[in-house]
Tab-separated table of C-alpha atoms in Angstrom:
chain	number	residue	atom	x	y	z
A	112	UNK	CA	81.520	100.296	117.602
A	113	UNK	CA	84.042	100.929	114.832
A	114	UNK	CA	86.827	99.515	117.023
A	115	UNK	CA	84.983	96.227	117.624
A	116	UNK	CA	84.047	95.932	113.952
A	117	UNK	CA	87.689	96.222	112.918
A	118	UNK	CA	88.674	93.790	115.664
A	119	UNK	CA	86.259	91.144	114.332
A	120	UNK	CA	87.328	91.671	110.716
A	121	UNK	CA	91.045	91.431	111.510
A	122	UNK	CA	90.586	88.394	113.752
A	123	UNK	CA	88.596	86.602	111.056
A	124	UNK	CA	91.314	87.422	108.515
A	125	UNK	CA	93.961	85.888	110.784
A	126	UNK	CA	91.889	82.731	111.234
A	127	UNK	CA	91.236	82.203	107.504
A	128	UNK	CA	94.829	83.069	106.611
A	129	UNK	CA	96.240	80.697	109.237
A	130	UNK	CA	94.070	77.810	108.061
A	131	UNK	CA	95.173	78.423	104.455
A	132	UNK	CA	98.803	78.467	105.603
A	133	UNK	CA	98.377	75.115	107.367
A	134	UNK	CA	96.543	73.531	104.441
A	135	UNK	CA	99.243	74.689	102.033
A	136	UNK	CA	101.745	72.595	103.994
A	137	UNK	CA	99.611	69.468	103.576
A	138	UNK	CA	99.474	69.549	99.774
A	139	UNK	CA	101.132	66.562	98.132
A	140	UNK	CA	102.609	68.614	95.295
A	141	UNK	CA	105.499	71.003	95.913
A	142	UNK	CA	106.138	73.652	93.284
A	143	UNK	CA	107.965	76.959	93.357
A	144	UNK	CA	104.625	78.736	93.162
A	145	UNK	CA	103.377	76.825	96.185
A	146	UNK	CA	106.552	77.591	98.131
A	147	UNK	CA	106.170	81.287	97.386
A	148	UNK	CA	102.507	81.169	98.393
A	149	UNK	CA	103.561	79.479	101.612
A	150	UNK	CA	105.917	82.343	102.448
A	151	UNK	CA	103.304	84.889	101.392
A	152	UNK	CA	100.574	83.354	103.579
A	153	UNK	CA	102.918	83.549	106.555
A	154	UNK	CA	103.598	87.202	105.709
A	155	UNK	CA	99.845	87.863	105.349
A	156	UNK	CA	99.047	86.423	108.788
A	157	UNK	CA	101.908	88.345	110.407
A	158	UNK	CA	100.805	91.550	108.664
A	159	UNK	CA	97.262	91.274	110.003
A	160	UNK	CA	98.609	90.376	113.445
A	161	UNK	CA	100.804	93.507	113.431
A	162	UNK	CA	97.808	95.654	112.419
A	163	UNK	CA	95.739	94.118	115.206
A	164	UNK	CA	98.451	94.793	117.796
A	165	UNK	CA	98.831	98.402	116.668
A	166	UNK	CA	95.087	99.011	116.887
A	167	UNK	CA	94.863	97.435	120.336
A	168	UNK	CA	98.031	98.757	121.958
A	169	UNK	CA	98.476	102.215	120.407
A	170	UNK	CA	95.076	103.347	119.090
A	171	UNK	CA	95.866	107.052	119.559
A	172	UNK	CA	99.034	107.061	117.424
A	173	UNK	CA	97.186	106.897	114.088
A	174	UNK	CA	100.301	107.194	111.940
A	175	UNK	CA	101.364	103.678	112.992
A	176	UNK	CA	98.301	102.213	111.272
A	177	UNK	CA	97.830	104.699	108.431
A	178	UNK	CA	101.483	104.696	107.377
A	179	UNK	CA	102.260	100.964	107.564
A	180	UNK	CA	103.400	100.189	103.976
A	181	UNK	CA	103.101	96.385	104.011
A	182	UNK	CA	100.067	96.545	101.692
A	183	UNK	CA	102.482	97.457	98.912
A	184	UNK	CA	103.950	93.925	99.021
A	185	UNK	CA	100.745	92.193	97.871
A	186	UNK	CA	100.653	93.218	94.212
A	187	UNK	CA	104.337	92.379	93.530
A	188	UNK	CA	103.857	88.981	95.189
A	189	UNK	CA	100.839	88.366	92.948
A	190	UNK	CA	102.987	89.085	89.892
A	191	UNK	CA	105.854	86.851	91.040
A	192	UNK	CA	103.469	83.954	91.644
A	193	UNK	CA	102.041	84.404	88.134
A	194	UNK	CA	105.526	84.273	86.611
A	195	UNK	CA	106.323	81.041	88.439
A	196	UNK	CA	102.933	79.574	87.589
A	197	UNK	CA	103.297	80.382	83.900
A	198	UNK	CA	106.600	78.501	83.801
A	199	UNK	CA	105.045	75.483	85.499
A	200	UNK	CA	102.011	75.468	83.187
A	201	UNK	CA	104.207	75.668	80.093
A	202	UNK	CA	106.412	72.873	81.505
A	203	UNK	CA	109.538	74.855	80.631
A	204	UNK	CA	112.773	75.167	82.506
A	205	UNK	CA	112.994	77.898	85.086
A	206	UNK	CA	114.798	80.381	82.879
A	207	UNK	CA	113.586	83.470	84.719
A	208	UNK	CA	116.134	85.251	86.864
A	209	UNK	CA	114.077	85.025	90.011
A	210	UNK	CA	116.584	87.153	91.888
A	211	UNK	CA	115.129	90.052	89.880
A	212	UNK	CA	111.874	89.583	91.777
A	213	UNK	CA	113.361	91.724	94.515
A	214	UNK	CA	113.168	94.729	92.167
A	215	UNK	CA	109.380	94.605	92.403
A	216	UNK	CA	109.597	95.059	96.173
A	217	UNK	CA	111.873	98.111	96.076
A	218	UNK	CA	108.930	100.546	96.650
A	219	UNK	CA	107.974	98.568	99.760
A	220	UNK	CA	111.556	98.636	101.054
A	221	UNK	CA	111.884	102.385	100.485
A	222	UNK	CA	108.523	103.122	102.116
A	223	UNK	CA	109.443	100.932	105.088
A	224	UNK	CA	112.601	102.996	105.539
A	225	UNK	CA	110.590	106.241	105.575
A	226	UNK	CA	108.029	104.671	107.900
A	227	UNK	CA	110.727	103.577	110.340
A	228	UNK	CA	112.301	107.046	110.285
A	229	UNK	CA	108.991	108.810	111.009
A	230	UNK	CA	108.080	106.357	113.772
A	231	UNK	CA	111.480	106.799	115.433
A	232	UNK	CA	110.917	110.571	115.377
A	233	UNK	CA	107.345	110.090	116.609
A	234	UNK	CA	106.034	112.327	113.851
A	235	UNK	CA	102.280	112.904	114.003
A	236	UNK	CA	99.972	112.611	110.996
A	237	UNK	CA	99.223	116.330	111.091
A	238	UNK	CA	102.820	117.223	110.271
A	239	UNK	CA	103.648	118.025	106.655
A	240	UNK	CA	106.270	115.260	106.317
A	241	UNK	CA	103.818	112.594	107.436
A	242	UNK	CA	101.083	113.931	105.163
A	243	UNK	CA	103.398	113.873	102.151
A	244	UNK	CA	104.471	110.329	103.009
A	245	UNK	CA	100.850	109.130	103.258
A	246	UNK	CA	99.975	110.656	99.891
A	247	UNK	CA	103.014	108.904	98.378
A	248	UNK	CA	102.081	105.607	100.035
A	249	UNK	CA	98.508	105.527	98.745
A	250	UNK	CA	99.622	106.703	95.297
A	251	UNK	CA	102.070	103.792	95.091
A	252	UNK	CA	99.283	101.392	96.120
A	253	UNK	CA	97.003	102.702	93.353
A	254	UNK	CA	99.686	102.282	90.683
A	255	UNK	CA	100.678	98.837	91.937
A	256	UNK	CA	97.189	97.369	92.231
A	257	UNK	CA	96.031	98.609	88.835
A	258	UNK	CA	99.308	97.899	87.034
A	259	UNK	CA	99.796	94.377	88.349
A	260	UNK	CA	96.097	93.502	88.004
A	261	UNK	CA	96.055	94.328	84.295
A	262	UNK	CA	99.408	92.607	83.808
A	263	UNK	CA	97.931	89.525	85.430
A	264	UNK	CA	94.849	89.676	83.217
A	265	UNK	CA	96.882	89.586	80.021
A	266	UNK	CA	99.184	86.913	81.425
A	267	UNK	CA	96.502	84.388	82.402
A	268	UNK	CA	94.811	84.716	79.007
A	269	UNK	CA	97.926	83.145	77.509
A	270	UNK	CA	97.912	80.199	79.925
A	271	UNK	CA	95.961	76.948	79.927
A	272	UNK	CA	94.768	76.968	83.539
A	273	UNK	CA	92.142	74.871	85.266
A	274	UNK	CA	88.994	76.669	86.358
A	275	UNK	CA	89.834	76.761	90.080
A	276	UNK	CA	93.183	78.497	89.593
A	277	UNK	CA	91.839	80.865	86.941
A	278	UNK	CA	88.911	81.827	89.201
A	279	UNK	CA	91.273	82.395	92.131
A	280	UNK	CA	93.487	84.700	90.073
A	281	UNK	CA	90.518	86.668	88.729
A	282	UNK	CA	89.086	87.151	92.213
A	283	UNK	CA	92.426	88.364	93.547
A	284	UNK	CA	92.658	90.795	90.633
A	285	UNK	CA	89.208	92.210	91.399
A	286	UNK	CA	90.160	92.663	95.051
A	287	UNK	CA	93.316	94.490	93.956
A	288	UNK	CA	91.293	96.822	91.720
A	289	UNK	CA	88.853	97.380	94.597
A	290	UNK	CA	91.721	98.323	96.917
A	291	UNK	CA	93.111	100.634	94.223
A	292	UNK	CA	89.775	102.451	94.076
A	293	UNK	CA	89.780	102.791	97.870
A	294	UNK	CA	93.251	104.345	97.895
A	295	UNK	CA	92.372	106.562	94.938
A	296	UNK	CA	89.243	107.775	96.732
A	297	UNK	CA	91.229	108.565	99.873
A	298	UNK	CA	93.655	110.692	97.840
A	299	UNK	CA	91.048	112.318	95.608
A	300	UNK	CA	88.805	113.418	98.481
A	301	UNK	CA	91.795	114.543	100.559
A	302	UNK	CA	90.748	112.135	103.297
A	303	UNK	CA	94.170	110.693	104.134
A	304	UNK	CA	94.325	112.049	107.674
A	305	UNK	CA	90.820	110.884	108.570
A	306	UNK	CA	90.710	107.468	106.912
A	307	UNK	CA	89.893	104.755	109.481
A	308	UNK	CA	91.084	101.839	107.250
A	309	UNK	CA	87.845	99.866	107.819
A	310	UNK	CA	87.244	99.307	104.111
A	311	UNK	CA	90.861	98.235	103.609
A	312	UNK	CA	90.476	95.688	106.403
A	313	UNK	CA	87.325	94.383	104.718
A	314	UNK	CA	89.275	93.972	101.473
A	315	UNK	CA	91.949	92.001	103.334
A	316	UNK	CA	89.195	89.826	104.832
A	317	UNK	CA	87.786	89.192	101.353
A	318	UNK	CA	91.246	88.200	100.180
A	319	UNK	CA	91.676	85.768	103.082
A	320	UNK	CA	88.259	84.207	102.357
A	321	UNK	CA	89.080	83.793	98.644
A	322	UNK	CA	92.373	82.064	99.467
A	323	UNK	CA	90.679	79.959	102.143
A	324	UNK	CA	87.961	78.819	99.733
A	325	UNK	CA	90.586	77.833	97.128
A	326	UNK	CA	92.558	75.726	99.602
A	327	UNK	CA	89.438	74.044	100.997
A	328	UNK	CA	88.502	73.023	97.459
A	329	UNK	CA	92.041	71.887	96.703
A	330	UNK	CA	92.339	69.908	99.927
A	331	UNK	CA	89.525	67.578	98.872
A	332	UNK	CA	91.545	66.346	95.915
A	333	UNK	CA	95.124	66.080	97.117
A	334	UNK	CA	94.831	64.055	100.285
A	335	UNK	CA	97.027	60.953	100.045
A	336	UNK	CA	95.893	57.676	101.628
A	337	UNK	CA	97.616	54.261	101.749
A	338	UNK	CA	96.608	51.727	99.120
A	339	UNK	CA	95.149	48.406	100.155
A	340	UNK	CA	92.924	45.847	98.486
A	341	UNK	CA	89.891	47.498	100.006
A	342	UNK	CA	90.758	50.998	98.830
A	343	UNK	CA	92.137	50.466	95.337
A	344	UNK	CA	88.746	50.746	93.705
A	345	UNK	CA	87.758	54.020	95.329
A	346	UNK	CA	90.906	55.965	96.282
A	347	UNK	CA	93.864	54.521	94.335
A	348	UNK	CA	96.496	56.726	95.915
A	349	UNK	CA	99.828	55.452	97.188
A	350	UNK	CA	102.835	56.961	98.863
A	351	UNK	CA	105.867	58.214	96.988
A	352	UNK	CA	108.046	55.237	97.935
A	353	UNK	CA	105.790	52.775	96.137
A	354	UNK	CA	105.930	54.794	92.944
A	355	UNK	CA	109.720	54.818	92.997
A	356	UNK	CA	109.682	51.010	92.618
A	357	UNK	CA	107.719	50.730	89.381
A	358	UNK	CA	109.866	48.073	87.778
A	359	UNK	CA	110.981	46.176	90.862
A	360	UNK	CA	107.813	45.756	92.878
A	361	UNK	CA	104.840	43.526	92.197
A	362	UNK	CA	102.708	45.975	94.121
A	363	UNK	CA	103.702	48.697	91.658
A	364	UNK	CA	102.177	46.664	88.814
A	365	UNK	CA	98.939	46.354	90.768
A	366	UNK	CA	98.971	50.063	91.444
A	367	UNK	CA	99.511	50.850	87.763
A	368	UNK	CA	96.567	48.634	86.863
A	369	UNK	CA	94.404	50.370	89.460
A	370	UNK	CA	95.522	53.747	88.165
A	371	UNK	CA	94.718	52.750	84.600
A	372	UNK	CA	91.208	51.674	85.567
A	373	UNK	CA	90.577	54.984	87.292
A	374	UNK	CA	92.145	57.120	84.553
A	375	UNK	CA	90.313	55.295	81.766
A	376	UNK	CA	87.083	55.697	83.679
A	377	UNK	CA	87.550	59.465	83.742
A	378	UNK	CA	88.883	59.837	80.216
A	379	UNK	CA	86.966	57.178	78.272
A	380	UNK	CA	83.687	56.707	80.141
A	381	UNK	CA	83.167	60.376	80.974
A	382	UNK	CA	85.039	61.585	77.870
A	383	UNK	CA	86.577	64.360	79.941
A	384	UNK	CA	89.270	64.848	77.312
A	385	UNK	CA	86.651	66.542	75.118
A	386	UNK	CA	86.556	69.482	77.510
A	387	UNK	CA	88.475	72.459	76.179
A	388	UNK	CA	91.536	73.199	78.340
A	389	UNK	CA	91.239	69.883	80.210
A	390	UNK	CA	94.394	69.807	82.369
A	391	UNK	CA	96.329	67.474	84.600
A	392	UNK	CA	94.852	69.341	87.566
A	393	UNK	CA	91.365	68.467	86.324
A	394	UNK	CA	92.309	64.798	86.005
A	395	UNK	CA	93.826	64.924	89.495
A	396	UNK	CA	90.544	66.242	90.847
A	397	UNK	CA	88.337	63.700	89.061
A	398	UNK	CA	90.533	60.623	89.534
A	399	UNK	CA	91.698	61.400	93.100
A	400	UNK	CA	95.271	60.581	92.006
A	401	UNK	CA	98.036	63.018	92.906
A	402	UNK	CA	99.319	65.025	89.934
A	403	UNK	CA	102.970	63.990	90.187
A	404	UNK	CA	101.838	60.351	90.336
A	405	UNK	CA	99.783	60.870	87.179
A	406	UNK	CA	102.781	62.265	85.326
A	407	UNK	CA	104.777	59.130	86.132
A	408	UNK	CA	101.796	56.929	85.262
A	409	UNK	CA	101.392	58.366	81.732
A	410	UNK	CA	105.113	58.090	81.061
A	411	UNK	CA	105.240	54.469	82.258
A	412	UNK	CA	101.951	53.159	80.876
A	413	UNK	CA	101.533	55.047	77.603
A	414	UNK	CA	105.078	56.159	76.853
A	415	UNK	CA	104.004	59.791	76.481
A	416	UNK	CA	103.080	62.732	78.639
A	417	UNK	CA	99.561	63.760	79.609
A	418	UNK	CA	99.062	66.384	76.900
A	419	UNK	CA	100.238	64.056	74.139
A	420	UNK	CA	97.894	61.286	75.298
A	421	UNK	CA	94.916	63.654	75.527
A	422	UNK	CA	95.556	64.920	72.000
A	423	UNK	CA	95.812	61.346	70.752
A	424	UNK	CA	92.393	60.546	72.251
A	425	UNK	CA	90.955	63.680	70.671
A	426	UNK	CA	92.311	62.746	67.241
A	427	UNK	CA	90.817	59.239	67.540
A	428	UNK	CA	87.495	60.771	68.514
A	429	UNK	CA	87.709	63.149	65.532
A	430	UNK	CA	88.035	60.169	63.191
A	431	UNK	CA	85.034	58.477	64.805
A	432	UNK	CA	83.006	61.666	64.571
A	433	UNK	CA	83.822	62.052	60.892
A	434	UNK	CA	82.414	58.606	60.170
A	435	UNK	CA	79.291	59.214	62.248
A	436	UNK	CA	78.650	62.498	60.424
A	437	UNK	CA	79.435	60.947	57.024
A	438	UNK	CA	82.287	63.470	56.751
A	439	UNK	CA	79.687	66.245	56.616
A	440	UNK	CA	81.320	68.601	59.134
A	441	UNK	CA	83.678	71.562	58.839
A	442	UNK	CA	87.260	71.229	60.056
A	443	UNK	CA	86.851	74.088	62.555
A	444	UNK	CA	83.684	72.597	64.008
A	445	UNK	CA	85.340	69.195	64.214
A	446	UNK	CA	88.276	70.599	66.181
A	447	UNK	CA	85.957	72.411	68.574
A	448	UNK	CA	83.878	69.313	69.263
A	449	UNK	CA	87.015	67.290	69.960
A	450	UNK	CA	88.266	69.682	72.665
A	451	UNK	CA	90.959	71.596	70.800
A	452	UNK	CA	91.134	75.277	71.681
A	453	UNK	CA	92.250	76.394	68.212
A	454	UNK	CA	92.288	75.294	64.581
A	455	UNK	CA	96.091	75.361	64.602
A	456	UNK	CA	96.448	73.001	67.578
A	457	UNK	CA	93.941	70.609	65.964
A	458	UNK	CA	95.855	70.526	62.665
A	459	UNK	CA	99.174	70.026	64.465
A	460	UNK	CA	97.910	67.145	66.616
A	461	UNK	CA	96.057	65.435	63.761
A	462	UNK	CA	99.072	65.512	61.480
A	463	UNK	CA	101.323	64.247	64.280
A	464	UNK	CA	99.276	61.070	64.821
A	465	UNK	CA	97.861	60.473	61.331
A	466	UNK	CA	100.672	61.822	59.181
A	467	UNK	CA	98.310	64.019	57.186
A	468	UNK	CA	96.143	67.058	57.823
A	469	UNK	CA	92.396	66.614	58.553
A	470	UNK	CA	91.515	67.785	55.033
A	471	UNK	CA	93.931	65.315	53.444
A	472	UNK	CA	92.639	62.519	55.683
A	473	UNK	CA	89.052	63.165	54.586
A	474	UNK	CA	90.063	63.298	50.932
A	475	UNK	CA	91.985	60.006	51.235
A	476	UNK	CA	89.060	58.209	52.903
A	477	UNK	CA	86.507	59.479	50.398
A	478	UNK	CA	88.680	58.356	47.471
A	479	UNK	CA	88.714	54.754	48.645
């Protein structure tokens, strides 16, 4: 019964992981984070496939399954993706020395070397060398999962992420902590030699489902379709070649107009810019316009990037709100209601577009 349970869990993990891998290739945007996720998803599927083959072909040689150290690659990959993502969110140059990422995988490389040596010698799990190796393996997993999970928690709190990405990261972190507790329990109760890995396989299944759910949600908003007169009003998406001809093509002008209608509908009619941490990903989802197209659209149409335009709308709304409230509102409350995530960012944006601070603006208006 246990064998068939593990077989179902591992098969389901391969299916969900494979679908996520395929969907990742269809995304219209291509970032370094996405490329790394693409490689990781391929590794994940191959890892589960290897586990499945070992359980089916050599079920009696338990060390093959218990000692496989590929789990130790997950937490470092999580960290590397966060580093790349943080650079993309901050829109900064890639200043990180990404070659140093390999340092995070040194434990995995060392453990793989030990694993290969023991397998070549056909060492059984009851031998002292194998037992010591297994204790080391699960200890490394505990330290990695907990260490990288908490590192990730502090890192995402400093980033302005859309809800889907933030939720994905948090779920992955919880799965990592769960797997750390599993490994810690195996060590603490001296159960290394008798652990059947069923709970670990369930954790891997949970991970594959979380990733699958994220990509299914993402897929709904990044599909690119050709633009025609019949589709401009509902799905104003065009191919990359059309966007490269902004100033030379009459069609490009029509596309820009269609984009503006859709963007203004989201921003002005729905007032989405009043949401705290409203991002380009959120606008992509609501407007059905690919993110890299939106970046070009804001630069061409408004002469500024997305964040600058959003802050400009928020400042205009702040001025309207002041008049509606007869200037009877605190500066902090005003910034909050206009979508700014801090008093400092509100002051900075207001002074940029009005030339004075909110307090000075109110004083000047009241003196007239």
